[in-house]
Amino acid sequence: MSASYDSIVDQYMAYANASPTRPIEVRTMLRLSGEVKGKSVLDLACGSGYYGREFLRHGAASAHGVDQSQGMIDFARALSTYRGDDMTFQTHDVMDMPSGSEHDIVLAAYLFNYAASLEELRRMFAAVVPHVKHGGRLVVQTLNPDYRLGLGDYAAYGVKVLEETPWKQGARLRLEFPGTPPALITNYRWERAHYEQSIRAAGFSAVSWHEPVLEQADIDARAEGYWEGYVHNCMSVNLVCER
C-alpha cells in the first residue's frame, strides 16, 4: 500500500480541520464501536490522531495511532504533547505492523480505499485482523461503493473528485485537497461484495454496512439543501467487522 502524506501534511490538515463532515464521521464511528469506556483503541492510518483522541475523550483506556507517513506521525505527536493527551504513535505501513498487540476496538478511517487491487484489499484485511481481540471489532470508514462522480464532485464537503475511471474490477478516483498548491491523492472504489469477501477471508465472523449519521442539528446549521449530495451520493460509508 502506498499513500504517503509526508509532502501534503499542511494541505491535509487544512482540509481536515475545516471539513464539515468530520463531526458526523466521528459520531458515526463512536456509535458503531459500541461501549468505548475502558477499551483499548488502535487507530490505523491515524493521521493527526483525531479519531483516537476522540475515543480517549469518550472514555477509552488507551489509544495508539499507526500511520506510514512520518510527517503525519511527527505532527500527531507534537499535537498530543501540546494538548497533553496520552495517545501514543508509531510509524508503520499497516501491512507490516509487528504482531503481538490486540485491541478491543480497531479504527480504520480512510485506509482500505488505498488498496489498488482486490489482492491488496484482501491482504490489508488479513494484516489487520490479528490486531483485533476475539470479541472485538474493526470499525471502517471507506470510499462508498455507491458513490458516482456523475452525481456530484463532492467539492461542497471539502474535497473535490477530479476524475473517476474504470480500474480492474472497480474504479480509480483522483481527489484534490484544497490548498496552495492543491494536493492530489488517488483512491480506489471496490464493490460491497469485494469488501465482504476480503473481510470474511481474513477471519472476521460478521460484517455490516452503515451510513453516516446525519442529525437534525447538522441540517439546521447549514443552508437548505446543503446536505443533499451527502445524503444521496455520499462518498463515505462505514463497516463494522466483528471477530
PDB file of C-alpha atoms in Angstrom:
ATOM      1  CA  MET A   1       0.000   0.000   0.000  1.00  0.00           C
ATOM      2  CA  SER A   2       1.369   3.437  -0.916  1.00  0.00           C
ATOM      3  CA  ALA A   3      -0.380   6.562   0.288  1.00  0.00           C
ATOM      4  CA  SER A   4       2.303   8.659   1.975  1.00  0.00           C
ATOM      5  CA  TYR A   5       1.140  12.065   3.157  1.00  0.00           C
ATOM      6  CA  ASP A   6       4.632  13.343   4.010  1.00  0.00           C
ATOM      7  CA  SER A   7       4.531  16.037   1.332  1.00  0.00           C
ATOM      8  CA  ILE A   8       0.953  17.180   1.951  1.00  0.00           C
ATOM      9  CA  VAL A   9       0.646  17.360   5.746  1.00  0.00           C
ATOM     10  CA  ASP A  10      -0.304  21.056   5.685  1.00  0.00           C
ATOM     11  CA  GLN A  11      -2.922  20.681   2.942  1.00  0.00           C
ATOM     12  CA  TYR A  12      -4.454  17.610   4.535  1.00  0.00           C
ATOM     13  CA  MET A  13      -4.694  19.225   7.962  1.00  0.00           C
ATOM     14  CA  ALA A  14      -6.251  22.370   6.471  1.00  0.00           C
ATOM     15  CA  TYR A  15      -8.889  20.178   4.844  1.00  0.00           C
ATOM     16  CA  ALA A  16      -9.453  18.038   7.940  1.00  0.00           C
ATOM     17  CA  ASN A  17      -9.795  20.999  10.296  1.00  0.00           C
ATOM     18  CA  ALA A  18     -12.353  22.686   8.033  1.00  0.00           C
ATOM     19  CA  SER A  19     -14.242  19.555   6.946  1.00  0.00           C
ATOM     20  CA  PRO A  20     -17.994  19.899   7.566  1.00  0.00           C
ATOM     21  CA  THR A  21     -18.383  16.118   7.532  1.00  0.00           C
ATOM     22  CA  ARG A  22     -15.793  15.246  10.165  1.00  0.00           C
ATOM     23  CA  PRO A  23     -18.061  15.684  13.214  1.00  0.00           C
ATOM     24  CA  ILE A  24     -20.595  13.420  11.506  1.00  0.00           C
ATOM     25  CA  GLU A  25     -17.954  10.838  10.713  1.00  0.00           C
ATOM     26  CA  VAL A  26     -16.511  10.639  14.223  1.00  0.00           C
ATOM     27  CA  ARG A  27     -20.013  10.490  15.739  1.00  0.00           C
ATOM     28  CA  THR A  28     -20.783   7.561  13.453  1.00  0.00           C
ATOM     29  CA  MET A  29     -17.531   5.769  14.336  1.00  0.00           C
ATOM     30  CA  LEU A  30     -18.220   6.199  18.047  1.00  0.00           C
ATOM     31  CA  ARG A  31     -21.728   4.797  17.764  1.00  0.00           C
ATOM     32  CA  LEU A  32     -20.624   1.830  15.708  1.00  0.00           C
ATOM     33  CA  SER A  33     -17.844   0.979  18.163  1.00  0.00           C
ATOM     34  CA  GLY A  34     -20.256   0.140  20.972  1.00  0.00           C
ATOM     35  CA  GLU A  35     -19.088   0.615  24.557  1.00  0.00           C
ATOM     36  CA  VAL A  36     -15.924   2.736  24.472  1.00  0.00           C
ATOM     37  CA  LYS A  37     -15.252   3.340  28.160  1.00  0.00           C
ATOM     38  CA  GLY A  38     -12.265   1.378  29.400  1.00  0.00           C
ATOM     39  CA  LYS A  39     -11.468  -0.081  25.980  1.00  0.00           C
ATOM     40  CA  SER A  40      -8.148  -0.218  24.144  1.00  0.00           C
ATOM     41  CA  VAL A  41      -8.231   1.506  20.744  1.00  0.00           C
ATOM     42  CA  LEU A  42      -5.935   1.152  17.734  1.00  0.00           C
ATOM     43  CA  ASP A  43      -6.262   3.968  15.185  1.00  0.00           C
ATOM     44  CA  LEU A  44      -4.954   2.830  11.777  1.00  0.00           C
ATOM     45  CA  ALA A  45      -3.937   5.413   9.176  1.00  0.00           C
ATOM     46  CA  CYS A  46      -4.302   7.758  12.131  1.00  0.00           C
ATOM     47  CA  GLY A  47      -3.034  10.953  10.518  1.00  0.00           C
ATOM     48  CA  SER A  48      -3.096  13.611  13.225  1.00  0.00           C
ATOM     49  CA  GLY A  49      -4.672  11.185  15.717  1.00  0.00           C
ATOM     50  CA  TYR A  50      -8.088  12.827  15.541  1.00  0.00           C
ATOM     51  CA  TYR A  51     -10.175   9.686  15.956  1.00  0.00           C
ATOM     52  CA  GLY A  52      -8.020   8.155  18.675  1.00  0.00           C
ATOM     53  CA  ARG A  53      -8.180  11.369  20.714  1.00  0.00           C
ATOM     54  CA  GLU A  54     -11.954  11.496  20.377  1.00  0.00           C
ATOM     55  CA  PHE A  55     -12.162   7.948  21.707  1.00  0.00           C
ATOM     56  CA  LEU A  56      -9.923   8.883  24.636  1.00  0.00           C
ATOM     57  CA  ARG A  57     -12.185  11.847  25.311  1.00  0.00           C
ATOM     58  CA  HIS A  58     -15.146   9.457  25.418  1.00  0.00           C
ATOM     59  CA  GLY A  59     -13.521   7.211  27.991  1.00  0.00           C
ATOM     60  CA  ALA A  60     -11.228   4.781  26.157  1.00  0.00           C
ATOM     61  CA  ALA A  61      -8.453   3.450  28.377  1.00  0.00           C
ATOM     62  CA  SER A  62      -5.817   3.855  25.677  1.00  0.00           C
ATOM     63  CA  ALA A  63      -5.411   4.906  22.059  1.00  0.00           C
ATOM     64  CA  HIS A  64      -2.469   4.056  19.823  1.00  0.00           C
ATOM     65  CA  GLY A  65      -2.099   5.536  16.341  1.00  0.00           C
ATOM     66  CA  VAL A  66      -0.288   3.975  13.397  1.00  0.00           C
ATOM     67  CA  ASP A  67       0.465   5.722  10.102  1.00  0.00           C
ATOM     68  CA  GLN A  68       3.028   5.089   7.384  1.00  0.00           C
ATOM     69  CA  SER A  69       3.693   8.826   6.973  1.00  0.00           C
ATOM     70  CA  GLN A  70       6.479  10.007   9.270  1.00  0.00           C
ATOM     71  CA  GLY A  71       5.350  13.574   8.667  1.00  0.00           C
ATOM     72  CA  MET A  72       1.856  12.826   9.952  1.00  0.00           C
ATOM     73  CA  ILE A  73       3.208  10.937  12.961  1.00  0.00           C
ATOM     74  CA  ASP A  74       5.532  13.829  13.840  1.00  0.00           C
ATOM     75  CA  PHE A  75       2.588  16.209  13.638  1.00  0.00           C
ATOM     76  CA  ALA A  76       0.387  13.886  15.713  1.00  0.00           C
ATOM     77  CA  ARG A  77       2.992  13.529  18.467  1.00  0.00           C
ATOM     78  CA  ALA A  78       3.521  17.270  18.616  1.00  0.00           C
ATOM     79  CA  LEU A  79      -0.240  17.819  18.818  1.00  0.00           C
ATOM     80  CA  SER A  80      -0.625  15.305  21.650  1.00  0.00           C
ATOM     81  CA  THR A  81       2.230  16.945  23.528  1.00  0.00           C
ATOM     82  CA  TYR A  82       0.603  20.342  23.074  1.00  0.00           C
ATOM     83  CA  ARG A  83      -2.806  19.089  24.197  1.00  0.00           C
ATOM     84  CA  GLY A  84      -1.475  16.914  26.996  1.00  0.00           C
ATOM     85  CA  ASP A  85      -3.298  13.738  25.975  1.00  0.00           C
ATOM     86  CA  ASP A  86      -1.996  10.188  26.365  1.00  0.00           C
ATOM     87  CA  MET A  87      -2.294   8.969  22.788  1.00  0.00           C
ATOM     88  CA  THR A  88       0.778   7.108  21.534  1.00  0.00           C
ATOM     89  CA  PHE A  89       2.019   6.760  17.963  1.00  0.00           C
ATOM     90  CA  GLN A  90       4.132   4.562  15.720  1.00  0.00           C
ATOM     91  CA  THR A  91       5.251   4.847  12.108  1.00  0.00           C
ATOM     92  CA  HIS A  92       4.299   1.703  10.197  1.00  0.00           C
ATOM     93  CA  ASP A  93       2.695   0.574   6.992  1.00  0.00           C
ATOM     94  CA  VAL A  94      -0.400  -1.347   8.080  1.00  0.00           C
ATOM     95  CA  MET A  95       0.794  -4.291   6.000  1.00  0.00           C
ATOM     96  CA  ASP A  96       3.980  -4.546   8.098  1.00  0.00           C
ATOM     97  CA  MET A  97       2.752  -3.935  11.648  1.00  0.00           C
ATOM     98  CA  PRO A  98       4.519  -6.075  14.251  1.00  0.00           C
ATOM     99  CA  SER A  99       2.400  -8.796  15.801  1.00  0.00           C
ATOM    100  CA  GLY A 100       1.628  -9.154  19.481  1.00  0.00           C
ATOM    101  CA  SER A 101      -0.817  -6.330  20.189  1.00  0.00           C
ATOM    102  CA  GLU A 102      -4.582  -6.899  20.238  1.00  0.00           C
ATOM    103  CA  HIS A 103      -7.173  -4.189  20.829  1.00  0.00           C
ATOM    104  CA  ASP A 104     -10.852  -4.061  21.733  1.00  0.00           C
ATOM    105  CA  ILE A 105     -11.610  -1.525  19.006  1.00  0.00           C
ATOM    106  CA  VAL A 106      -9.618  -1.003  15.817  1.00  0.00           C
ATOM    107  CA  LEU A 107     -10.440   2.073  13.738  1.00  0.00           C
ATOM    108  CA  ALA A 108      -9.649   2.402  10.054  1.00  0.00           C
ATOM    109  CA  ALA A 109     -10.869   5.724   8.680  1.00  0.00           C
ATOM    110  CA  TYR A 110      -9.978   6.066   5.001  1.00  0.00           C
ATOM    111  CA  LEU A 111      -7.477   3.231   4.892  1.00  0.00           C
ATOM    112  CA  PHE A 112      -8.870   0.438   2.716  1.00  0.00           C
ATOM    113  CA  ASN A 113      -9.717   2.852  -0.116  1.00  0.00           C
ATOM    114  CA  TYR A 114      -5.972   2.906  -0.865  1.00  0.00           C
ATOM    115  CA  ALA A 115      -5.967  -0.772  -1.877  1.00  0.00           C
ATOM    116  CA  ALA A 116      -5.066  -0.684  -5.578  1.00  0.00           C
ATOM    117  CA  SER A 117      -6.227  -4.236  -6.289  1.00  0.00           C
ATOM    118  CA  LEU A 118      -8.535  -6.857  -4.836  1.00  0.00           C
ATOM    119  CA  GLU A 119      -5.499  -8.864  -3.786  1.00  0.00           C
ATOM    120  CA  GLU A 120      -4.173  -5.863  -1.877  1.00  0.00           C
ATOM    121  CA  LEU A 121      -7.586  -5.335  -0.283  1.00  0.00           C
ATOM    122  CA  ARG A 122      -7.556  -8.946   0.868  1.00  0.00           C
ATOM    123  CA  ARG A 123      -4.014  -8.683   2.243  1.00  0.00           C
ATOM    124  CA  MET A 124      -4.842  -5.475   4.115  1.00  0.00           C
ATOM    125  CA  PHE A 125      -7.747  -7.063   5.989  1.00  0.00           C
ATOM    126  CA  ALA A 126      -5.603 -10.142   6.673  1.00  0.00           C
ATOM    127  CA  ALA A 127      -2.896  -7.874   8.134  1.00  0.00           C
ATOM    128  CA  VAL A 128      -5.373  -6.063  10.397  1.00  0.00           C
ATOM    129  CA  VAL A 129      -7.342  -8.991  11.858  1.00  0.00           C
ATOM    130  CA  PRO A 130      -4.559 -10.184  14.248  1.00  0.00           C
ATOM    131  CA  HIS A 131      -4.728  -6.804  15.998  1.00  0.00           C
ATOM    132  CA  VAL A 132      -8.439  -7.162  16.835  1.00  0.00           C
ATOM    133  CA  LYS A 133      -9.217  -9.051  20.048  1.00  0.00           C
ATOM    134  CA  HIS A 134     -11.595 -12.002  19.834  1.00  0.00           C
ATOM    135  CA  GLY A 135     -14.945 -10.427  20.653  1.00  0.00           C
ATOM    136  CA  GLY A 136     -13.663  -7.038  19.447  1.00  0.00           C
ATOM    137  CA  ARG A 137     -14.481  -5.114  16.331  1.00  0.00           C
ATOM    138  CA  LEU A 138     -12.905  -3.302  13.411  1.00  0.00           C
ATOM    139  CA  VAL A 139     -14.780  -0.122  12.501  1.00  0.00           C
ATOM    140  CA  VAL A 140     -14.075   1.033   8.960  1.00  0.00           C
ATOM    141  CA  GLN A 141     -14.764   4.215   7.051  1.00  0.00           C
ATOM    142  CA  THR A 142     -14.064   3.884   3.352  1.00  0.00           C
ATOM    143  CA  LEU A 143     -14.963   5.028  -0.127  1.00  0.00           C
ATOM    144  CA  ASN A 144     -18.637   4.275  -0.723  1.00  0.00           C
ATOM    145  CA  PRO A 145     -19.136   1.623  -3.440  1.00  0.00           C
ATOM    146  CA  ASP A 146     -22.277   3.535  -4.476  1.00  0.00           C
ATOM    147  CA  TYR A 147     -20.615   6.945  -4.952  1.00  0.00           C
ATOM    148  CA  ARG A 148     -20.532   8.201  -8.556  1.00  0.00           C
ATOM    149  CA  LEU A 149     -18.758  11.321  -9.795  1.00  0.00           C
ATOM    150  CA  GLY A 150     -21.500  11.858 -12.365  1.00  0.00           C
ATOM    151  CA  LEU A 151     -23.874  12.659  -9.493  1.00  0.00           C
ATOM    152  CA  GLY A 152     -21.598  15.247  -7.856  1.00  0.00           C
ATOM    153  CA  ASP A 153     -17.915  16.067  -7.361  1.00  0.00           C
ATOM    154  CA  TYR A 154     -18.191  16.461  -3.553  1.00  0.00           C
ATOM    155  CA  ALA A 155     -16.486  19.878  -3.524  1.00  0.00           C
ATOM    156  CA  ALA A 156     -19.177  21.258  -1.204  1.00  0.00           C
ATOM    157  CA  TYR A 157     -17.884  18.932   1.528  1.00  0.00           C
ATOM    158  CA  GLY A 158     -14.235  19.954   1.417  1.00  0.00           C
ATOM    159  CA  VAL A 159     -12.604  17.554  -1.040  1.00  0.00           C
ATOM    160  CA  LYS A 160     -13.141  17.507  -4.792  1.00  0.00           C
ATOM    161  CA  VAL A 161     -13.270  14.423  -7.022  1.00  0.00           C
ATOM    162  CA  LEU A 162     -11.485  15.347 -10.245  1.00  0.00           C
ATOM    163  CA  GLU A 163     -11.700  12.085 -12.140  1.00  0.00           C
ATOM    164  CA  GLU A 164     -13.307   8.660 -11.949  1.00  0.00           C
ATOM    165  CA  THR A 165     -12.074   5.948 -14.308  1.00  0.00           C
ATOM    166  CA  PRO A 166     -12.624   2.182 -14.555  1.00  0.00           C
ATOM    167  CA  TRP A 167      -9.870   0.258 -12.766  1.00  0.00           C
ATOM    168  CA  LYS A 168      -9.660  -3.537 -12.780  1.00  0.00           C
ATOM    169  CA  GLN A 169     -12.918  -4.720 -11.151  1.00  0.00           C
ATOM    170  CA  GLY A 170     -13.612  -1.308  -9.596  1.00  0.00           C
ATOM    171  CA  ALA A 171     -12.779   2.351 -10.194  1.00  0.00           C
ATOM    172  CA  ARG A 172      -9.886   4.730  -9.586  1.00  0.00           C
ATOM    173  CA  LEU A 173     -10.653   8.242  -8.329  1.00  0.00           C
ATOM    174  CA  ARG A 174      -8.364  11.259  -8.253  1.00  0.00           C
ATOM    175  CA  LEU A 175      -9.140  13.592  -5.351  1.00  0.00           C
ATOM    176  CA  GLU A 176      -7.993  17.137  -4.634  1.00  0.00           C
ATOM    177  CA  PHE A 177      -7.485  18.628  -1.198  1.00  0.00           C
ATOM    178  CA  PRO A 178      -7.695  22.444  -1.241  1.00  0.00           C
ATOM    179  CA  GLY A 179      -4.509  24.377  -0.577  1.00  0.00           C
ATOM    180  CA  THR A 180      -1.660  26.249  -2.228  1.00  0.00           C
ATOM    181  CA  PRO A 181      -0.855  24.252  -4.199  1.00  0.00           C
ATOM    182  CA  PRO A 182      -3.755  21.770  -4.021  1.00  0.00           C
ATOM    183  CA  ALA A 183      -2.789  18.222  -3.005  1.00  0.00           C
ATOM    184  CA  LEU A 184      -3.762  15.296  -5.208  1.00  0.00           C
ATOM    185  CA  ILE A 185      -4.338  11.738  -3.987  1.00  0.00           C
ATOM    186  CA  THR A 186      -5.674   8.565  -5.580  1.00  0.00           C
ATOM    187  CA  ASN A 187      -8.369   6.326  -4.086  1.00  0.00           C
ATOM    188  CA  TYR A 188      -9.905   3.079  -5.297  1.00  0.00           C
ATOM    189  CA  ARG A 189     -13.558   2.101  -5.189  1.00  0.00           C
ATOM    190  CA  TRP A 190     -14.458  -1.561  -4.760  1.00  0.00           C
ATOM    191  CA  GLU A 191     -17.844  -3.225  -4.645  1.00  0.00           C
ATOM    192  CA  ARG A 192     -19.547  -4.297  -1.422  1.00  0.00           C
ATOM    193  CA  ALA A 193     -19.133  -7.942  -2.356  1.00  0.00           C
ATOM    194  CA  HIS A 194     -15.381  -7.387  -2.794  1.00  0.00           C
ATOM    195  CA  TYR A 195     -15.119  -5.979   0.724  1.00  0.00           C
ATOM    196  CA  GLU A 196     -17.231  -8.720   2.241  1.00  0.00           C
ATOM    197  CA  GLN A 197     -15.201 -11.462   0.562  1.00  0.00           C
ATOM    198  CA  SER A 198     -11.935  -9.953   1.854  1.00  0.00           C
ATOM    199  CA  ILE A 199     -13.333  -9.434   5.351  1.00  0.00           C
ATOM    200  CA  ARG A 200     -14.597 -12.984   5.701  1.00  0.00           C
ATOM    201  CA  ALA A 201     -11.420 -14.444   4.179  1.00  0.00           C
ATOM    202  CA  ALA A 202      -9.426 -12.581   6.855  1.00  0.00           C
ATOM    203  CA  GLY A 203     -11.351 -14.390   9.580  1.00  0.00           C
ATOM    204  CA  PHE A 204     -13.940 -11.906  10.776  1.00  0.00           C
ATOM    205  CA  SER A 205     -17.175 -13.583  11.840  1.00  0.00           C
ATOM    206  CA  ALA A 206     -19.632 -10.877  10.767  1.00  0.00           C
ATOM    207  CA  VAL A 207     -19.776  -7.678   8.740  1.00  0.00           C
ATOM    208  CA  SER A 208     -22.437  -4.966   8.470  1.00  0.00           C
ATOM    209  CA  TRP A 209     -22.744  -1.737   6.451  1.00  0.00           C
ATOM    210  CA  HIS A 210     -23.796   1.614   7.899  1.00  0.00           C
ATOM    211  CA  GLU A 211     -24.459   5.084   6.530  1.00  0.00           C
ATOM    212  CA  PRO A 212     -23.051   8.195   8.287  1.00  0.00           C
ATOM    213  CA  VAL A 213     -25.351   9.542  10.998  1.00  0.00           C
ATOM    214  CA  LEU A 214     -26.742  12.927   9.937  1.00  0.00           C
ATOM    215  CA  GLU A 215     -28.715  14.613  12.731  1.00  0.00           C
ATOM    216  CA  GLN A 216     -31.217  17.440  12.693  1.00  0.00           C
ATOM    217  CA  ALA A 217     -28.673  19.790  14.284  1.00  0.00           C
ATOM    218  CA  ASP A 218     -26.362  19.212  11.289  1.00  0.00           C
ATOM    219  CA  ILE A 219     -29.190  20.070   8.909  1.00  0.00           C
ATOM    220  CA  ASP A 220     -30.225  23.170  10.851  1.00  0.00           C
ATOM    221  CA  ALA A 221     -26.649  24.510  10.885  1.00  0.00           C
ATOM    222  CA  ARG A 222     -26.468  24.748   7.078  1.00  0.00           C
ATOM    223  CA  ALA A 223     -28.451  26.342   4.280  1.00  0.00           C
ATOM    224  CA  GLU A 224     -31.429  24.423   2.988  1.00  0.00           C
ATOM    225  CA  GLY A 225     -30.376  21.690   0.583  1.00  0.00           C
ATOM    226  CA  TYR A 226     -26.701  21.779   1.628  1.00  0.00           C
ATOM    227  CA  TRP A 227     -26.635  18.095   2.618  1.00  0.00           C
ATOM    228  CA  GLU A 228     -28.496  16.859  -0.472  1.00  0.00           C
ATOM    229  CA  GLY A 229     -25.375  15.457  -2.130  1.00  0.00           C
ATOM    230  CA  TYR A 230     -24.125  13.985   1.139  1.00  0.00           C
ATOM    231  CA  VAL A 231     -27.347  12.077   1.693  1.00  0.00           C
ATOM    232  CA  HIS A 232     -27.951  10.861  -1.857  1.00  0.00           C
ATOM    233  CA  ASN A 233     -24.385  10.438  -3.160  1.00  0.00           C
ATOM    234  CA  CYS A 234     -22.225  10.141  -0.064  1.00  0.00           C
ATOM    235  CA  MET A 235     -18.562   9.447  -0.745  1.00  0.00           C
ATOM    236  CA  SER A 236     -18.048   7.588   2.538  1.00  0.00           C
ATOM    237  CA  VAL A 237     -19.640   4.543   4.126  1.00  0.00           C
ATOM    238  CA  ASN A 238     -18.922   2.548   7.281  1.00  0.00           C
ATOM    239  CA  LEU A 239     -18.476  -1.142   8.019  1.00  0.00           C
ATOM    240  CA  VAL A 240     -18.367  -2.993  11.314  1.00  0.00           C
ATOM    241  CA  CYS A 241     -16.316  -6.192  11.220  1.00  0.00           C
ATOM    242  CA  GLU A 242     -16.671  -8.436  14.266  1.00  0.00           C
ATOM    243  CA  ARG A 243     -14.138 -11.002  15.333  1.00  0.00           C
TER     244      ARG A 243
END
